PDB file of N, CA, C and O in Angstrom:
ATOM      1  N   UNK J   1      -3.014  -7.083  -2.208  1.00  0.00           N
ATOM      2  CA  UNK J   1      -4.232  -7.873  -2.268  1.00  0.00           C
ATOM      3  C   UNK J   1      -4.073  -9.198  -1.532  1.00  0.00           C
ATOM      4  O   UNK J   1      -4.985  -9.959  -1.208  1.00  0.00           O
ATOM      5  N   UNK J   2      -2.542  -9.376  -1.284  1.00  0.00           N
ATOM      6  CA  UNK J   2      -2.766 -10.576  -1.003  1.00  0.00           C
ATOM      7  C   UNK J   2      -3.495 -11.212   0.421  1.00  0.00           C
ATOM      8  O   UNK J   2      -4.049 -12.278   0.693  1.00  0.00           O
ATOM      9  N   UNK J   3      -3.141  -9.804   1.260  1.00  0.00           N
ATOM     10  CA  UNK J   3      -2.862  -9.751   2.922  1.00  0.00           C
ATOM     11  C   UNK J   3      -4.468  -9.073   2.937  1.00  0.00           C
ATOM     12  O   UNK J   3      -4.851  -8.541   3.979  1.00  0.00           O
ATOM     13  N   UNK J   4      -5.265  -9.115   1.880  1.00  0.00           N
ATOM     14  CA  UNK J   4      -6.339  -8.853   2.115  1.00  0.00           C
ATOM     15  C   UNK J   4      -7.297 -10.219   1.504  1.00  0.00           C
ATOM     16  O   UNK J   4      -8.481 -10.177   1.841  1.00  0.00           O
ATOM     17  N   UNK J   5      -7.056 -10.894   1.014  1.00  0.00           N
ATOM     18  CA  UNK J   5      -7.509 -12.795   0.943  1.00  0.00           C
ATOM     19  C   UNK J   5      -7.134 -13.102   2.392  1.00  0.00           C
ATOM     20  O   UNK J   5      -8.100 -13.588   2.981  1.00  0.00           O
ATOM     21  N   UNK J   6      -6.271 -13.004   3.003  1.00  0.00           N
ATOM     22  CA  UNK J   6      -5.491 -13.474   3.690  1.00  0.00           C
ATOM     23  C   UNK J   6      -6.504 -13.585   4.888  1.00  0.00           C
ATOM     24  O   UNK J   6      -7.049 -14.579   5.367  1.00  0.00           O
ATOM     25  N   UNK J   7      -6.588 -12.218   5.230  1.00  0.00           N
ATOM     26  CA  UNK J   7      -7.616 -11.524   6.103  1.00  0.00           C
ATOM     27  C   UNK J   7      -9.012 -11.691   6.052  1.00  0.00           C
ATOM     28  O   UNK J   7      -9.644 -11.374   7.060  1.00  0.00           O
ATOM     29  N   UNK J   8      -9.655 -12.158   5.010  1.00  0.00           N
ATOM     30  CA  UNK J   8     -10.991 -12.882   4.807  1.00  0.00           C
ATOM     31  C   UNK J   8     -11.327 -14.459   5.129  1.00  0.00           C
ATOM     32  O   UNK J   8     -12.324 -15.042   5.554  1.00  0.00           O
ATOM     33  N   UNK J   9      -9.763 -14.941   4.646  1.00  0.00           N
ATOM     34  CA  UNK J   9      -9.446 -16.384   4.953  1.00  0.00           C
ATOM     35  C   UNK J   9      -9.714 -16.862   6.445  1.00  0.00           C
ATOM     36  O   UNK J   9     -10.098 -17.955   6.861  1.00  0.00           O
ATOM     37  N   UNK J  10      -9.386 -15.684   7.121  1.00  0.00           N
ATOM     38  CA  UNK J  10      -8.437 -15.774   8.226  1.00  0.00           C
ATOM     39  C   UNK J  10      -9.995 -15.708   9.002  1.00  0.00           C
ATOM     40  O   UNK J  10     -10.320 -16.639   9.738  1.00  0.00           O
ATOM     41  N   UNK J  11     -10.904 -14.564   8.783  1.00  0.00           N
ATOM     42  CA  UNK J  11     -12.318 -13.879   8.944  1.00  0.00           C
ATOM     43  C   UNK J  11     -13.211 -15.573   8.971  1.00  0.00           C
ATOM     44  O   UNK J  11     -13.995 -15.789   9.895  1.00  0.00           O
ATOM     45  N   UNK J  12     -13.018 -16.447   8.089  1.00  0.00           N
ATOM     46  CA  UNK J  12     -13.740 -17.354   7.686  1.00  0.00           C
ATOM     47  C   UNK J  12     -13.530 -18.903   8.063  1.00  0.00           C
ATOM     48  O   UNK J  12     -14.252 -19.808   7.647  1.00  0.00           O
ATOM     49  N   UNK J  13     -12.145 -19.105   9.135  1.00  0.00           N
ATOM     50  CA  UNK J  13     -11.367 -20.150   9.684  1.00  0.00           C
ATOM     51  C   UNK J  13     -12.733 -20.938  10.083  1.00  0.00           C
ATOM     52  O   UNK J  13     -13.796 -20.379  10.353  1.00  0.00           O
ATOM     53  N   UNK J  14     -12.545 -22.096  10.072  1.00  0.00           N
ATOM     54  CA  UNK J  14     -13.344 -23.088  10.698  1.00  0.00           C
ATOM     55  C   UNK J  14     -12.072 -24.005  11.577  1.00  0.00           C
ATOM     56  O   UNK J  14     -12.444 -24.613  12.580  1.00  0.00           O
ATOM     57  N   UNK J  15     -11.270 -24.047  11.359  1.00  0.00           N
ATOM     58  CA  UNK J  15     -10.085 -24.919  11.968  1.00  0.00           C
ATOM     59  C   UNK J  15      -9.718 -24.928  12.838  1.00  0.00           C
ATOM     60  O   UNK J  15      -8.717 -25.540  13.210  1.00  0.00           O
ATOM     61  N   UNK J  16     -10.837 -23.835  13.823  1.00  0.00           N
ATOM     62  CA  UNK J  16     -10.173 -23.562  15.707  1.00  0.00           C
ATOM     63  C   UNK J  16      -8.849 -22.775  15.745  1.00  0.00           C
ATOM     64  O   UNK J  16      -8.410 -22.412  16.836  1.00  0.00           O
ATOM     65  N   UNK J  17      -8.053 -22.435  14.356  1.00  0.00           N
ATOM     66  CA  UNK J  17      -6.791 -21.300  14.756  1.00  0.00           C
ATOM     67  C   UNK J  17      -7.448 -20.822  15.292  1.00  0.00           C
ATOM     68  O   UNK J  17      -7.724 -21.269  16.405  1.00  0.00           O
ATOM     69  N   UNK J  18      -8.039 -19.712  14.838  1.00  0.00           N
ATOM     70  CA  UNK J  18      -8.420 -18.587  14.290  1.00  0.00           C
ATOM     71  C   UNK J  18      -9.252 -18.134  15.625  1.00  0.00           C
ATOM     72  O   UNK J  18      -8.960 -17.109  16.242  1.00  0.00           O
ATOM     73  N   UNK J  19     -10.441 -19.104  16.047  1.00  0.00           N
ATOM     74  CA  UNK J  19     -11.354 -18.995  16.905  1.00  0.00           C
ATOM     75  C   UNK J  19     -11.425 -19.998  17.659  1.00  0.00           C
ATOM     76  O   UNK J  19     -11.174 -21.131  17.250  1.00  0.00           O
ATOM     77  N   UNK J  20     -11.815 -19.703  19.012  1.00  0.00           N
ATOM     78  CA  UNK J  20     -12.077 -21.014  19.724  1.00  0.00           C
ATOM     79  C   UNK J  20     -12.984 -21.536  19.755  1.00  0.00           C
ATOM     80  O   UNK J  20     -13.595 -21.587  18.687  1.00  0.00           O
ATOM     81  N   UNK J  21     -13.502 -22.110  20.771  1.00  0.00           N
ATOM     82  CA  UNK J  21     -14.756 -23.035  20.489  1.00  0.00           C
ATOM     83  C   UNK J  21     -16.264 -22.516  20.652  1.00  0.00           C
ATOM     84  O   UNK J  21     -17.295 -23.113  20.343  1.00  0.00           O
ATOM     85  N   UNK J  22     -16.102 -21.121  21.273  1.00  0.00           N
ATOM     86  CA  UNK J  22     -16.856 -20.424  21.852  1.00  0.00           C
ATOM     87  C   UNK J  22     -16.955 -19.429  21.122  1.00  0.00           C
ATOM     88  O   UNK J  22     -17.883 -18.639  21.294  1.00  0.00           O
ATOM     89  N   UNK J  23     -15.837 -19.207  19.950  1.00  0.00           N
ATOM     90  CA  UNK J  23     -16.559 -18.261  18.884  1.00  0.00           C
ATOM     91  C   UNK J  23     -15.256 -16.946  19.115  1.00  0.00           C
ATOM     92  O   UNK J  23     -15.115 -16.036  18.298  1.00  0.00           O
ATOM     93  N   UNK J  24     -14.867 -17.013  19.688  1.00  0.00           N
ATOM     94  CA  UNK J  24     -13.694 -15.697  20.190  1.00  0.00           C
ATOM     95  C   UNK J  24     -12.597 -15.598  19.599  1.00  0.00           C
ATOM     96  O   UNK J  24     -12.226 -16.719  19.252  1.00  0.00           O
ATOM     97  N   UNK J  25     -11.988 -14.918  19.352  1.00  0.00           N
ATOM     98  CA  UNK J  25     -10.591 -14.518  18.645  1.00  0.00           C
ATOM     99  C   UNK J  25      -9.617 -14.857  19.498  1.00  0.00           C
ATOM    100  O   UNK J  25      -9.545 -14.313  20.601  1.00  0.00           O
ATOM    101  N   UNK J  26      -8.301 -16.277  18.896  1.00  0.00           N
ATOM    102  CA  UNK J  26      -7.627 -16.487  19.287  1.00  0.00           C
ATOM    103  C   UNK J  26      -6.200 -15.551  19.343  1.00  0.00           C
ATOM    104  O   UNK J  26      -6.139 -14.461  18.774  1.00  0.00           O
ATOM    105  N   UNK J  27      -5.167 -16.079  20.041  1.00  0.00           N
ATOM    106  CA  UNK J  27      -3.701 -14.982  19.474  1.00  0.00           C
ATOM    107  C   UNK J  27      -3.844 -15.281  18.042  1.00  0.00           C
ATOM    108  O   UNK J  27      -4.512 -14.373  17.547  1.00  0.00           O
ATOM    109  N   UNK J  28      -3.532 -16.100  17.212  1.00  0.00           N
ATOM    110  CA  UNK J  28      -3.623 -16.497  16.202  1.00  0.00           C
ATOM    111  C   UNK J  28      -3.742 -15.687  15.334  1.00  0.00           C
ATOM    112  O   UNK J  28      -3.027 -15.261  14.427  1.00  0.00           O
ATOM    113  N   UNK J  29      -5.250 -15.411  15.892  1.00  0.00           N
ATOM    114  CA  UNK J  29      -6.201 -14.402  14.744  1.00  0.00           C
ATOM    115  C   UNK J  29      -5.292 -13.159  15.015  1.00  0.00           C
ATOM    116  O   UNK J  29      -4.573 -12.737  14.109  1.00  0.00           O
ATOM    117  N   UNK J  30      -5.320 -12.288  16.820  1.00  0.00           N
ATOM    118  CA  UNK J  30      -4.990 -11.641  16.538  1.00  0.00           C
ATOM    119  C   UNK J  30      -3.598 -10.980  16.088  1.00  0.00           C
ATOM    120  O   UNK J  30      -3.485  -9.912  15.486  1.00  0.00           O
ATOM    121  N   UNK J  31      -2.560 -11.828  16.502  1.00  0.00           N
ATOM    122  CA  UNK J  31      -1.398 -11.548  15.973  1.00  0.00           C
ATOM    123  C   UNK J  31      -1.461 -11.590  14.135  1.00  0.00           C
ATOM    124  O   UNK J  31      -0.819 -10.681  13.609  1.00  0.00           O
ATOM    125  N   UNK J  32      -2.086 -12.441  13.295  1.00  0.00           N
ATOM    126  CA  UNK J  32      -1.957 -12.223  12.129  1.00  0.00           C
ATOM    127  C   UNK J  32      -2.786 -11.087  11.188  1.00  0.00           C
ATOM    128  O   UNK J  32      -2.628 -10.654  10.046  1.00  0.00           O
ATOM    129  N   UNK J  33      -3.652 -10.864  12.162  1.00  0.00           N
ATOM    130  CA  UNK J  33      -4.722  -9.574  11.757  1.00  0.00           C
ATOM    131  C   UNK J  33      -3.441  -8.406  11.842  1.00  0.00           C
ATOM    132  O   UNK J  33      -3.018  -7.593  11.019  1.00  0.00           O
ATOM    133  N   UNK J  34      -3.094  -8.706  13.097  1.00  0.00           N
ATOM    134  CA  UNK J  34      -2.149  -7.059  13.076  1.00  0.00           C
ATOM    135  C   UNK J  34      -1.034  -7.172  12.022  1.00  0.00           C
ATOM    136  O   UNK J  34      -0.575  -6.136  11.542  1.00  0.00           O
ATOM    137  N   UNK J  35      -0.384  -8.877  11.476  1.00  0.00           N
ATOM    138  CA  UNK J  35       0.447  -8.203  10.801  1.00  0.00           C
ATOM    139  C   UNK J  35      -0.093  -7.932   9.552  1.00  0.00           C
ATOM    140  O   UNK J  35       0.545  -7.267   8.735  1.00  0.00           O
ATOM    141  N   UNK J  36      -1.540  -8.509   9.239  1.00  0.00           N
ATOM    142  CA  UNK J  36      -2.149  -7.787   7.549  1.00  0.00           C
ATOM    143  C   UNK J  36      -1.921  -6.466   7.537  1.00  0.00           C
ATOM    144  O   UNK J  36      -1.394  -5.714   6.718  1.00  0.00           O
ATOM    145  N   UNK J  37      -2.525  -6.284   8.836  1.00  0.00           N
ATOM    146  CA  UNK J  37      -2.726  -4.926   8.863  1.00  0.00           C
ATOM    147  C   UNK J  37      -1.441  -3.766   8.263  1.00  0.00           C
ATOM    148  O   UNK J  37      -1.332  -2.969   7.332  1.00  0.00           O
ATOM    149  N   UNK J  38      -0.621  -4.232   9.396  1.00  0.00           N
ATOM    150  CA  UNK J  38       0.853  -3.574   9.672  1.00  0.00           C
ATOM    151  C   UNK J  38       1.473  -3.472   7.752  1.00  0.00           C
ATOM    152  O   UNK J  38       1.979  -2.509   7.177  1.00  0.00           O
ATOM    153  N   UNK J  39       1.121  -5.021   7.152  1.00  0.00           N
ATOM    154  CA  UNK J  39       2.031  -4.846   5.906  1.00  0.00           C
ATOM    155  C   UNK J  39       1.272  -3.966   5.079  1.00  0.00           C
ATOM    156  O   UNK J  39       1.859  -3.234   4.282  1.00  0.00           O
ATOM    157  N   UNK J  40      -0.039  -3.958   5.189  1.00  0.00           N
ATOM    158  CA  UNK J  40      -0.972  -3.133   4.331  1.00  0.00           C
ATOM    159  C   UNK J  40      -0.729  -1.357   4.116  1.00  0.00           C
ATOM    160  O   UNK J  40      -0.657  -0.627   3.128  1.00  0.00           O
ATOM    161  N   UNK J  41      -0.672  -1.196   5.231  1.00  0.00           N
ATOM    162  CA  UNK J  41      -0.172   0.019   5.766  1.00  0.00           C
ATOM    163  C   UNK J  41       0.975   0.676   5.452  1.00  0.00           C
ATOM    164  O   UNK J  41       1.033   1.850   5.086  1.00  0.00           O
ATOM    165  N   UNK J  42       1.970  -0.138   5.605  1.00  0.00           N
ATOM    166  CA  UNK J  42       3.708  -0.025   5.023  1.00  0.00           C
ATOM    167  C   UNK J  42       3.572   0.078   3.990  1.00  0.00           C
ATOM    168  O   UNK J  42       4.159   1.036   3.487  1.00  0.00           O
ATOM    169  N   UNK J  43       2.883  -0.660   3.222  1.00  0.00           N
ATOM    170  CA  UNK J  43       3.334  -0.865   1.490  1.00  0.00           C
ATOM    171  C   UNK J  43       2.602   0.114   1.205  1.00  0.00           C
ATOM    172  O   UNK J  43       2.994   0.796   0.258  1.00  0.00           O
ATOM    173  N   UNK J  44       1.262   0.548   1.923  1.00  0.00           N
ATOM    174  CA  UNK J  44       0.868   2.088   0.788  1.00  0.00           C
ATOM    175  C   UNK J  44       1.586   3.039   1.246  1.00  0.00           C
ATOM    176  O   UNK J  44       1.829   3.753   0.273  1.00  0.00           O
ATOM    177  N   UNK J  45       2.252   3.631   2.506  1.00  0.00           N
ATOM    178  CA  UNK J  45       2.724   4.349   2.396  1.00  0.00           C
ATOM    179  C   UNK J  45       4.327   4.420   1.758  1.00  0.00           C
ATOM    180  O   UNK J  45       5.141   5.342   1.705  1.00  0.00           O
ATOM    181  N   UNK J  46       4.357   3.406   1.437  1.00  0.00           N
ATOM    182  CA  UNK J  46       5.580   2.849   0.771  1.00  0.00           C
ATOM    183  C   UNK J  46       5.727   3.732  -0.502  1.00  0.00           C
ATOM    184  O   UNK J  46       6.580   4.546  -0.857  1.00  0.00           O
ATOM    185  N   UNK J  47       4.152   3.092  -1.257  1.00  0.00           N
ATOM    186  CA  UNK J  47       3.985   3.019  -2.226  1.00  0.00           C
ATOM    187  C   UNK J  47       3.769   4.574  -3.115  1.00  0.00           C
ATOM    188  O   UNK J  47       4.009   4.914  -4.273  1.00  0.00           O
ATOM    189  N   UNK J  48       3.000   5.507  -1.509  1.00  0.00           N
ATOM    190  CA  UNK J  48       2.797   6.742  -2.190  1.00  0.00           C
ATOM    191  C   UNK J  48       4.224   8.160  -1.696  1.00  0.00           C
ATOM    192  O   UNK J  48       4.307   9.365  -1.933  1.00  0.00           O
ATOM    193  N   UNK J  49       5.095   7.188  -0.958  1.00  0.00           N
ATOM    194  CA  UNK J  49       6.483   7.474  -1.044  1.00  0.00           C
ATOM    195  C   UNK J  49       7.225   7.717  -2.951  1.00  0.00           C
ATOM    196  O   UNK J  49       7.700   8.675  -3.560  1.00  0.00           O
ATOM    197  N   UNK J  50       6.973   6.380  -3.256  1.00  0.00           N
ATOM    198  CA  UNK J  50       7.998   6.213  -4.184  1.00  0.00           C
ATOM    199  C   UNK J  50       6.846   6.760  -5.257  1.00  0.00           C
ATOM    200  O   UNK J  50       7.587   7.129  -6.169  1.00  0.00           O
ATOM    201  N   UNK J  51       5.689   7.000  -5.647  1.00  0.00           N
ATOM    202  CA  UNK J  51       5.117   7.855  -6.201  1.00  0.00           C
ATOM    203  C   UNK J  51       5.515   9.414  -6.465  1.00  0.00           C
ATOM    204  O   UNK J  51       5.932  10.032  -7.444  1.00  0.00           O
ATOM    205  N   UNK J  52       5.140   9.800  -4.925  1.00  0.00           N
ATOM    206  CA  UNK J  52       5.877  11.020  -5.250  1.00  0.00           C
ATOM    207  C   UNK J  52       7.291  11.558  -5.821  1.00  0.00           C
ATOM    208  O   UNK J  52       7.547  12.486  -6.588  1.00  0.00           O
ATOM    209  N   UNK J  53       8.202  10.516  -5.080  1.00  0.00           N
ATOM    210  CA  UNK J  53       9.342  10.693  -5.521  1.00  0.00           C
ATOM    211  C   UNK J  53       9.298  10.592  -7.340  1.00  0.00           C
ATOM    212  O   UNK J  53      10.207  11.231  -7.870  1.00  0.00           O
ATOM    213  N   UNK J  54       8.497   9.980  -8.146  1.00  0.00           N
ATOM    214  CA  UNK J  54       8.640   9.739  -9.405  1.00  0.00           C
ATOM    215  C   UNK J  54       7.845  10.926 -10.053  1.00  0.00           C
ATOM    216  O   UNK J  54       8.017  11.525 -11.115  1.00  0.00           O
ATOM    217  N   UNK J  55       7.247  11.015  -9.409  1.00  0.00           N
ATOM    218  CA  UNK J  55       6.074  12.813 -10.069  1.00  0.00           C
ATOM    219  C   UNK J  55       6.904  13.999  -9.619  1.00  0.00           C
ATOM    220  O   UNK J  55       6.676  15.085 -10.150  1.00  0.00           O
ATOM    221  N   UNK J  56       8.274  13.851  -8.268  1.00  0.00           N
ATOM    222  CA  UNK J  56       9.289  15.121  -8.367  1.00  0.00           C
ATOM    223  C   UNK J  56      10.242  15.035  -9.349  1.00  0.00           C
ATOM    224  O   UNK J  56      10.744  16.023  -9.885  1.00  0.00           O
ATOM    225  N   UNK J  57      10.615  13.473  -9.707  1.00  0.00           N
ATOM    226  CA  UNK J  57      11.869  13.516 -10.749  1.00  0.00           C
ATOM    227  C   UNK J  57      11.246  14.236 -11.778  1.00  0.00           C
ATOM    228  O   UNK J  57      11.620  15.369 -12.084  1.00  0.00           O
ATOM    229  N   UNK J  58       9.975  13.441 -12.540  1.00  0.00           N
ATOM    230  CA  UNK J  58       9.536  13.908 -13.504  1.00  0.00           C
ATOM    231  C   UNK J  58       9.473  15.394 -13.738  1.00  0.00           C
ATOM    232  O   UNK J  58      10.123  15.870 -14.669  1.00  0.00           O
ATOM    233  N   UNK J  59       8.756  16.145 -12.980  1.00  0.00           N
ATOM    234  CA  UNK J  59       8.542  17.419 -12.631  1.00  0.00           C
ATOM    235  C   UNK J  59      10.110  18.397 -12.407  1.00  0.00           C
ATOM    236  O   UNK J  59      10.083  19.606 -12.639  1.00  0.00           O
ATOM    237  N   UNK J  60      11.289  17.771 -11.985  1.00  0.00           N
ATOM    238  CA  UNK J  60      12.629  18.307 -12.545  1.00  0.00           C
ATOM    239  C   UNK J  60      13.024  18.236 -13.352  1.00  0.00           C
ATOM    240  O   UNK J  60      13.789  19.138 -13.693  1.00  0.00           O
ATOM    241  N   UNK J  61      12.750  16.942 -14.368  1.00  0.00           N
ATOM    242  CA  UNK J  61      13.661  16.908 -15.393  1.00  0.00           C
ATOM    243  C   UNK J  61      12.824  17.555 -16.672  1.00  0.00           C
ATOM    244  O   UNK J  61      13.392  17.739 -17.748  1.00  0.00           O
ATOM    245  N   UNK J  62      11.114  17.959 -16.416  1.00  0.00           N
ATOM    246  CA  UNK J  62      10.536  18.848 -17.235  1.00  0.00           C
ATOM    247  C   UNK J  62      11.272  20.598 -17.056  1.00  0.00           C
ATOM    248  O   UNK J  62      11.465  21.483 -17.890  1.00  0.00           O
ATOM    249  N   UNK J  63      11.527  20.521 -15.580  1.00  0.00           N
ATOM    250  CA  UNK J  63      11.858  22.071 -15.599  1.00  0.00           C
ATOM    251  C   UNK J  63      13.386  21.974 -16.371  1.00  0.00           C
ATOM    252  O   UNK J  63      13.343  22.702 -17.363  1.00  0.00           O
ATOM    253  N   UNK J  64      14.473  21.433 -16.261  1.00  0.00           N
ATOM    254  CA  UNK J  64      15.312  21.168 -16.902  1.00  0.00           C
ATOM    255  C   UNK J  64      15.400  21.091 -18.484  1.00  0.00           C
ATOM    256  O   UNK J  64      16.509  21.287 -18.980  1.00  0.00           O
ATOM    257  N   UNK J  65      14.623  20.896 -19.087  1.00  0.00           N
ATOM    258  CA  UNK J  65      14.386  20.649 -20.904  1.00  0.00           C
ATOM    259  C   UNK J  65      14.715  22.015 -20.937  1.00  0.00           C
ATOM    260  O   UNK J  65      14.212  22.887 -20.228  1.00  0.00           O
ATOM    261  N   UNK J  66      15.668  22.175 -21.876  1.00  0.00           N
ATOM    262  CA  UNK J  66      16.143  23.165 -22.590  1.00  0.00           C
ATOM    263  C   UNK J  66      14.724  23.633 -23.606  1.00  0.00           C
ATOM    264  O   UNK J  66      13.973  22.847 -24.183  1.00  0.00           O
ATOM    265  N   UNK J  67      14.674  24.569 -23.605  1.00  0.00           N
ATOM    266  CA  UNK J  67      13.383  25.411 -24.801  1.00  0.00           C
ATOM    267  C   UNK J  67      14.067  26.143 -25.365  1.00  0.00           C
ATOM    268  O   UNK J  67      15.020  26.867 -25.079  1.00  0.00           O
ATOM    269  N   UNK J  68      13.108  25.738 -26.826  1.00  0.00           N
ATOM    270  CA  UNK J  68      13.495  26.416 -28.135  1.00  0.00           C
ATOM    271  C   UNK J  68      13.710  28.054 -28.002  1.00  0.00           C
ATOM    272  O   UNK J  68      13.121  28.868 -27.291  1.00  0.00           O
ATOM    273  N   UNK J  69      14.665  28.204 -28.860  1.00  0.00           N
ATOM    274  CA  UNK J  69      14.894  29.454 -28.536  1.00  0.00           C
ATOM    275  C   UNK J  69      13.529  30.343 -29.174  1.00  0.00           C
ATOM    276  O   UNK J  69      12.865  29.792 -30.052  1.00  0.00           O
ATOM    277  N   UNK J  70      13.181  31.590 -28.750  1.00  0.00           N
ATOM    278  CA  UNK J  70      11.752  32.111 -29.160  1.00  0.00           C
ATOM    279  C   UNK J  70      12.609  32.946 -30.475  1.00  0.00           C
ATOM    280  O   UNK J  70      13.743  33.407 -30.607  1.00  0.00           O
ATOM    281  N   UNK J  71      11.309  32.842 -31.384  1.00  0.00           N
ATOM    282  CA  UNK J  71      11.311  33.056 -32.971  1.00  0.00           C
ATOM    283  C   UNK J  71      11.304  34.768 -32.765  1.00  0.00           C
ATOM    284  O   UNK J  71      10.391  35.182 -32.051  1.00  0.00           O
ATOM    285  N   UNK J  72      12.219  35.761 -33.314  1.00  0.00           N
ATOM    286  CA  UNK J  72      11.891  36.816 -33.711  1.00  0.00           C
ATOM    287  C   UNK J  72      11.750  37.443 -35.063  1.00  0.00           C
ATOM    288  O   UNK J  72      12.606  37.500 -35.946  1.00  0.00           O
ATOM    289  N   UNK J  73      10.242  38.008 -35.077  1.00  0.00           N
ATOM    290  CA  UNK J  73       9.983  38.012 -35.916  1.00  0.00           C
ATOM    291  C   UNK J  73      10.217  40.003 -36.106  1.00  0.00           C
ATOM    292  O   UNK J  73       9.690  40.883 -35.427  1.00  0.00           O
ATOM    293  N   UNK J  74      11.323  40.162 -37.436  1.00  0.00           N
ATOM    294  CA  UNK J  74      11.593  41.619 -37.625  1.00  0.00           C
ATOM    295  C   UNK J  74      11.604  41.729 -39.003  1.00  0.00           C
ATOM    296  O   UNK J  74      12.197  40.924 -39.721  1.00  0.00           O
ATOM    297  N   UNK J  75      10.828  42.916 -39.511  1.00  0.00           N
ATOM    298  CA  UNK J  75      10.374  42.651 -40.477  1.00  0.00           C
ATOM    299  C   UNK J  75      10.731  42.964 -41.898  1.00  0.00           C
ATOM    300  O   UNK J  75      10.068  43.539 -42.762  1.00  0.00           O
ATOM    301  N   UNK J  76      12.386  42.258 -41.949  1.00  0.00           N
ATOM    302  CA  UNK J  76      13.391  42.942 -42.857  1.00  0.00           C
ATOM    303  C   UNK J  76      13.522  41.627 -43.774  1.00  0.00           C
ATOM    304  O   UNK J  76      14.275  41.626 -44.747  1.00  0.00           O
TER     305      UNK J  76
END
């Protein structure tokens, strides 16, 4: 969230970084746009990296649980 304030901030400059005088996108803008971008990007796929990895552990260590042994029922 943060690199997305960041990016509105950035959208909303009055301070001439950002834009020049004529209204146009400086390096400024665009070098820091690309790196919102760039970190935004990384961290979800980061994020749905280490997701999965936690829904395969899970999903092994369910197949792993030992089960009750099944009840036979004989009718002595």
């Amino acid at each position: 969230m943060l690199w997305i304030t960041f990016v509105k901030n950035l959208w909303k400059d009055g301070s001439g970084l950002a834009f020049d005088d004529a209204g146009d996108p400086t390096a400024y803008f665009w070098v820091h746009l690309l790196l919102a971008v760039t970190s935004f990007l990384l961290g979800t796929a980061i994020g749905v990296i280490g997701f999965r990895g936690v829904r395969a552990l899970r999903r092994e260590a369910a197949d792993h649980t030992p089960q009750p042994p099944a009840s036979s029922s004989s009718g002595s």
